[in-house]
Amino acid sequence: MGQTVAKPADYPSNWKQNSKVSLTVCKQRPKTRRFFDKFNQRSAYSQPIQMWTKNSVHLTLSVGADADATRTERAEYAMTIPHSLTRAARNAVETSTILQDPAALRAPARPQLRRYQITSLLDNGNIVETRQIAPALPLFENAFCAFSRGSLVETDCGPMAIQDLLPGDRVITHDGSAQEVVWKGSTTLIPGKPDLRGRTHHLTRFMADTFGMQKPMSGVIAGPAARLLSTPGHLRAIADGQPILTPVQEFIDGMNVIETAPPTPVELFHICLRKHAVINVDGLQFETYHPGVNAVRVISHAMRSLYLNLFAHIDKLTDFGPQIFPRAGEGQIDSLSA
């Protein structure tokens, strides 16, 4: 092992951390000396650092390089490296990759995680707010990604921004009745950035008056999990004249309804009522959250408890109740309706 240079006796006790860390792999002594000759020219120390042995790794940590170049400190450590410099270089590259993007080296089958913020209404009337980390799987994300920040929800007290809505507030449903909000969830994602599986979360923008006067009242940006109580032309044959809940992506025409994917973080919301319902958001009829009739088939037993932990008012999947209208998805209507 190589020797290290002791700290000068006149080193000041009051120093301030402000410098960098450098890692040097040394094979030959002359190269090491040339490197530290250059380093010593920029160092506050007068004595050169030349006490090195071959086949060693030296970590130099300089802290406290102030403007007057008098407050400095160097902590030095030496250790042996693998016999093969090729292996050492490969290890350094792998370590750098881990530091830059730890998720990049995970197994493809391992799901990415996402942070979810949840506000729930308890049985005693209290409101509790929690933050949970859960898999970034479609079943989980769909519970949080319907409405963008600023969307106006029709309540019994008038329009209210989705971010200001709290459990306990009453929203107006499609039949004119008012239902209590029992759960609100939100998450932040970057629509233009693909995840580990290559999926993107594009948003859908509806221009003003797309479906008629004040439908919507102004431009509306909906998340990937939003569904409208409306039937686009290409689905009317399978709808057979009955109203269906259609994913917003089915309405994209490139003119009045367009797809957008901002490269910056976007906060999205969703709400859940006592019963599945359709509510008025910016003049359009959107559904409240419901996992769908196929949720039992697409979720494993291990994931089920993790998913149910997101909802304080739900003990099992059937507690969500029936869907108020059938859903259209992937060209077909779900088999169960109200």
PDB file of C-alpha atoms in Angstrom, residues 96-210:
ATOM      1  CA  SER A  96     -21.184   5.189 -13.149  1.00  0.00           C
ATOM      2  CA  THR A  97     -24.263   3.750 -14.855  1.00  0.00           C
ATOM      3  CA  ILE A  98     -25.847   2.857 -11.528  1.00  0.00           C
ATOM      4  CA  LEU A  99     -25.266   6.335 -10.156  1.00  0.00           C
ATOM      5  CA  GLN A 100     -26.739   8.013 -13.229  1.00  0.00           C
ATOM      6  CA  ASP A 101     -29.835   5.818 -13.594  1.00  0.00           C
ATOM      7  CA  PRO A 102     -30.365   3.081 -10.996  1.00  0.00           C
ATOM      8  CA  ALA A 103     -33.603   1.990 -12.656  1.00  0.00           C
ATOM      9  CA  ALA A 104     -31.840   1.220 -15.938  1.00  0.00           C
ATOM     10  CA  LEU A 105     -30.195  -1.931 -14.519  1.00  0.00           C
ATOM     11  CA  ARG A 106     -33.292  -3.397 -12.945  1.00  0.00           C
ATOM     12  CA  ALA A 107     -34.776  -6.561 -14.329  1.00  0.00           C
ATOM     13  CA  PRO A 108     -37.293  -5.872 -17.127  1.00  0.00           C
ATOM     14  CA  ALA A 109     -39.976  -7.815 -15.251  1.00  0.00           C
ATOM     15  CA  ARG A 110     -39.642  -5.662 -12.148  1.00  0.00           C
ATOM     16  CA  PRO A 111     -42.246  -2.859 -12.205  1.00  0.00           C
ATOM     17  CA  GLN A 112     -41.264   0.749 -11.910  1.00  0.00           C
ATOM     18  CA  LEU A 113     -42.498   2.534  -8.798  1.00  0.00           C
ATOM     19  CA  ARG A 114     -44.388   5.801  -8.602  1.00  0.00           C
ATOM     20  CA  ARG A 115     -45.355   8.154  -5.783  1.00  0.00           C
ATOM     21  CA  TYR A 116     -49.094   8.654  -5.226  1.00  0.00           C
ATOM     22  CA  GLN A 117     -50.799  11.248  -3.037  1.00  0.00           C
ATOM     23  CA  ILE A 118     -54.142  10.241  -1.535  1.00  0.00           C
ATOM     24  CA  THR A 119     -56.807  12.162   0.380  1.00  0.00           C
ATOM     25  CA  SER A 120     -59.538  10.032   1.973  1.00  0.00           C
ATOM     26  CA  LEU A 121     -62.715  10.553   3.985  1.00  0.00           C
ATOM     27  CA  LEU A 122     -62.856   8.346   7.062  1.00  0.00           C
ATOM     28  CA  ASP A 123     -66.013   6.915   8.615  1.00  0.00           C
ATOM     29  CA  ASN A 124     -65.819   9.412  11.503  1.00  0.00           C
ATOM     30  CA  GLY A 125     -65.813  12.350   9.069  1.00  0.00           C
ATOM     31  CA  ASN A 126     -62.103  13.137   9.337  1.00  0.00           C
ATOM     32  CA  ILE A 127     -59.980  13.706   6.251  1.00  0.00           C
ATOM     33  CA  VAL A 128     -56.594  12.000   6.077  1.00  0.00           C
ATOM     34  CA  GLU A 129     -53.872  12.670   3.517  1.00  0.00           C
ATOM     35  CA  THR A 130     -51.200  10.068   2.795  1.00  0.00           C
ATOM     36  CA  ARG A 131     -48.374   9.527   0.327  1.00  0.00           C
ATOM     37  CA  GLN A 132     -47.688   6.031  -0.903  1.00  0.00           C
ATOM     38  CA  ILE A 133     -45.226   4.401  -3.263  1.00  0.00           C
ATOM     39  CA  ALA A 134     -46.775   1.718  -5.457  1.00  0.00           C
ATOM     40  CA  PRO A 135     -46.063   0.052  -8.809  1.00  0.00           C
ATOM     41  CA  ALA A 136     -46.437   2.159 -11.940  1.00  0.00           C
ATOM     42  CA  LEU A 137     -48.822  -0.381 -13.465  1.00  0.00           C
ATOM     43  CA  PRO A 138     -51.901   0.584 -15.530  1.00  0.00           C
ATOM     44  CA  LEU A 139     -54.357  -0.537 -12.825  1.00  0.00           C
ATOM     45  CA  PHE A 140     -52.652   1.711 -10.265  1.00  0.00           C
ATOM     46  CA  GLU A 141     -52.023   4.667 -12.573  1.00  0.00           C
ATOM     47  CA  ASN A 142     -55.585   4.738 -13.890  1.00  0.00           C
ATOM     48  CA  ALA A 143     -56.807   5.610 -10.398  1.00  0.00           C
ATOM     49  CA  PHE A 144     -54.854   8.897 -10.501  1.00  0.00           C
ATOM     50  CA  CYS A 145     -54.554  10.049 -14.117  1.00  0.00           C
ATOM     51  CA  ALA A 146     -57.889  11.452 -15.338  1.00  0.00           C
ATOM     52  CA  PHE A 147     -58.032  15.238 -14.818  1.00  0.00           C
ATOM     53  CA  SER A 148     -55.320  17.849 -15.139  1.00  0.00           C
ATOM     54  CA  ARG A 149     -54.748  20.621 -12.651  1.00  0.00           C
ATOM     55  CA  GLY A 150     -57.252  23.447 -13.098  1.00  0.00           C
ATOM     56  CA  SER A 151     -60.137  21.303 -14.366  1.00  0.00           C
ATOM     57  CA  LEU A 152     -63.443  22.682 -13.030  1.00  0.00           C
ATOM     58  CA  VAL A 153     -65.773  20.166 -11.368  1.00  0.00           C
ATOM     59  CA  GLU A 154     -69.446  21.064 -10.919  1.00  0.00           C
ATOM     60  CA  THR A 155     -70.338  20.910  -7.203  1.00  0.00           C
ATOM     61  CA  ASP A 156     -73.374  21.911  -5.172  1.00  0.00           C
ATOM     62  CA  CYS A 157     -71.484  25.136  -4.382  1.00  0.00           C
ATOM     63  CA  GLY A 158     -70.605  25.863  -8.013  1.00  0.00           C
ATOM     64  CA  PRO A 159     -67.562  25.017 -10.161  1.00  0.00           C
ATOM     65  CA  MET A 160     -64.473  24.069  -8.161  1.00  0.00           C
ATOM     66  CA  ALA A 161     -60.939  23.353  -9.367  1.00  0.00           C
ATOM     67  CA  ILE A 162     -60.030  19.700  -9.063  1.00  0.00           C
ATOM     68  CA  GLN A 163     -56.978  20.450  -6.885  1.00  0.00           C
ATOM     69  CA  ASP A 164     -59.190  22.329  -4.394  1.00  0.00           C
ATOM     70  CA  LEU A 165     -61.790  19.574  -4.167  1.00  0.00           C
ATOM     71  CA  LEU A 166     -61.702  17.645  -0.887  1.00  0.00           C
ATOM     72  CA  PRO A 167     -63.379  14.462   0.341  1.00  0.00           C
ATOM     73  CA  GLY A 168     -66.668  15.455   1.887  1.00  0.00           C
ATOM     74  CA  ASP A 169     -67.500  17.931  -0.886  1.00  0.00           C
ATOM     75  CA  ARG A 170     -70.585  17.082  -2.938  1.00  0.00           C
ATOM     76  CA  VAL A 171     -70.419  16.990  -6.727  1.00  0.00           C
ATOM     77  CA  ILE A 172     -73.317  17.056  -9.170  1.00  0.00           C
ATOM     78  CA  THR A 173     -73.804  13.819 -11.117  1.00  0.00           C
ATOM     79  CA  HIS A 174     -75.411  13.256 -14.531  1.00  0.00           C
ATOM     80  CA  ASP A 175     -78.878  12.695 -13.048  1.00  0.00           C
ATOM     81  CA  GLY A 176     -78.826  15.985 -11.122  1.00  0.00           C
ATOM     82  CA  SER A 177     -78.201  14.477  -7.697  1.00  0.00           C
ATOM     83  CA  ALA A 178     -75.262  15.376  -5.462  1.00  0.00           C
ATOM     84  CA  GLN A 179     -72.851  12.697  -4.256  1.00  0.00           C
ATOM     85  CA  GLU A 180     -70.135  12.931  -1.651  1.00  0.00           C
ATOM     86  CA  VAL A 181     -66.496  12.645  -2.647  1.00  0.00           C
ATOM     87  CA  VAL A 182     -64.872   9.947  -0.512  1.00  0.00           C
ATOM     88  CA  TRP A 183     -61.455   9.715  -2.163  1.00  0.00           C
ATOM     89  CA  LYS A 184     -59.139  11.857  -4.260  1.00  0.00           C
ATOM     90  CA  GLY A 185     -55.822  10.763  -5.704  1.00  0.00           C
ATOM     91  CA  SER A 186     -53.082  12.567  -7.558  1.00  0.00           C
ATOM     92  CA  THR A 187     -49.696  11.829  -9.058  1.00  0.00           C
ATOM     93  CA  THR A 188     -47.078  13.605 -11.128  1.00  0.00           C
ATOM     94  CA  LEU A 189     -45.663  12.226 -14.346  1.00  0.00           C
ATOM     95  CA  ILE A 190     -43.854  13.392 -17.465  1.00  0.00           C
ATOM     96  CA  PRO A 191     -46.115  12.577 -20.447  1.00  0.00           C
ATOM     97  CA  GLY A 192     -43.365  12.830 -23.048  1.00  0.00           C
ATOM     98  CA  LYS A 193     -40.924  10.534 -21.230  1.00  0.00           C
ATOM     99  CA  PRO A 194     -41.293   6.777 -21.823  1.00  0.00           C
ATOM    100  CA  ASP A 195     -41.048   4.484 -18.818  1.00  0.00           C
ATOM    101  CA  LEU A 196     -38.931   1.332 -18.560  1.00  0.00           C
ATOM    102  CA  ARG A 197     -41.439  -0.600 -20.650  1.00  0.00           C
ATOM    103  CA  GLY A 198     -41.518   2.071 -23.347  1.00  0.00           C
ATOM    104  CA  ARG A 199     -45.005   3.322 -22.418  1.00  0.00           C
ATOM    105  CA  THR A 200     -45.832   7.016 -22.643  1.00  0.00           C
ATOM    106  CA  HIS A 201     -48.705   8.805 -20.937  1.00  0.00           C
ATOM    107  CA  HIS A 202     -50.004  11.176 -23.577  1.00  0.00           C
ATOM    108  CA  LEU A 203     -52.643  13.732 -22.638  1.00  0.00           C
ATOM    109  CA  THR A 204     -55.705  14.610 -24.713  1.00  0.00           C
ATOM    110  CA  ARG A 205     -56.702  18.222 -25.313  1.00  0.00           C
ATOM    111  CA  PHE A 206     -60.283  19.172 -26.199  1.00  0.00           C
ATOM    112  CA  MET A 207     -60.714  22.552 -27.845  1.00  0.00           C
ATOM    113  CA  ALA A 208     -63.565  24.819 -26.745  1.00  0.00           C
ATOM    114  CA  ASP A 209     -67.003  23.963 -28.193  1.00  0.00           C
ATOM    115  CA  THR A 210     -65.795  20.642 -29.627  1.00  0.00           C
TER     116      THR A 210
END
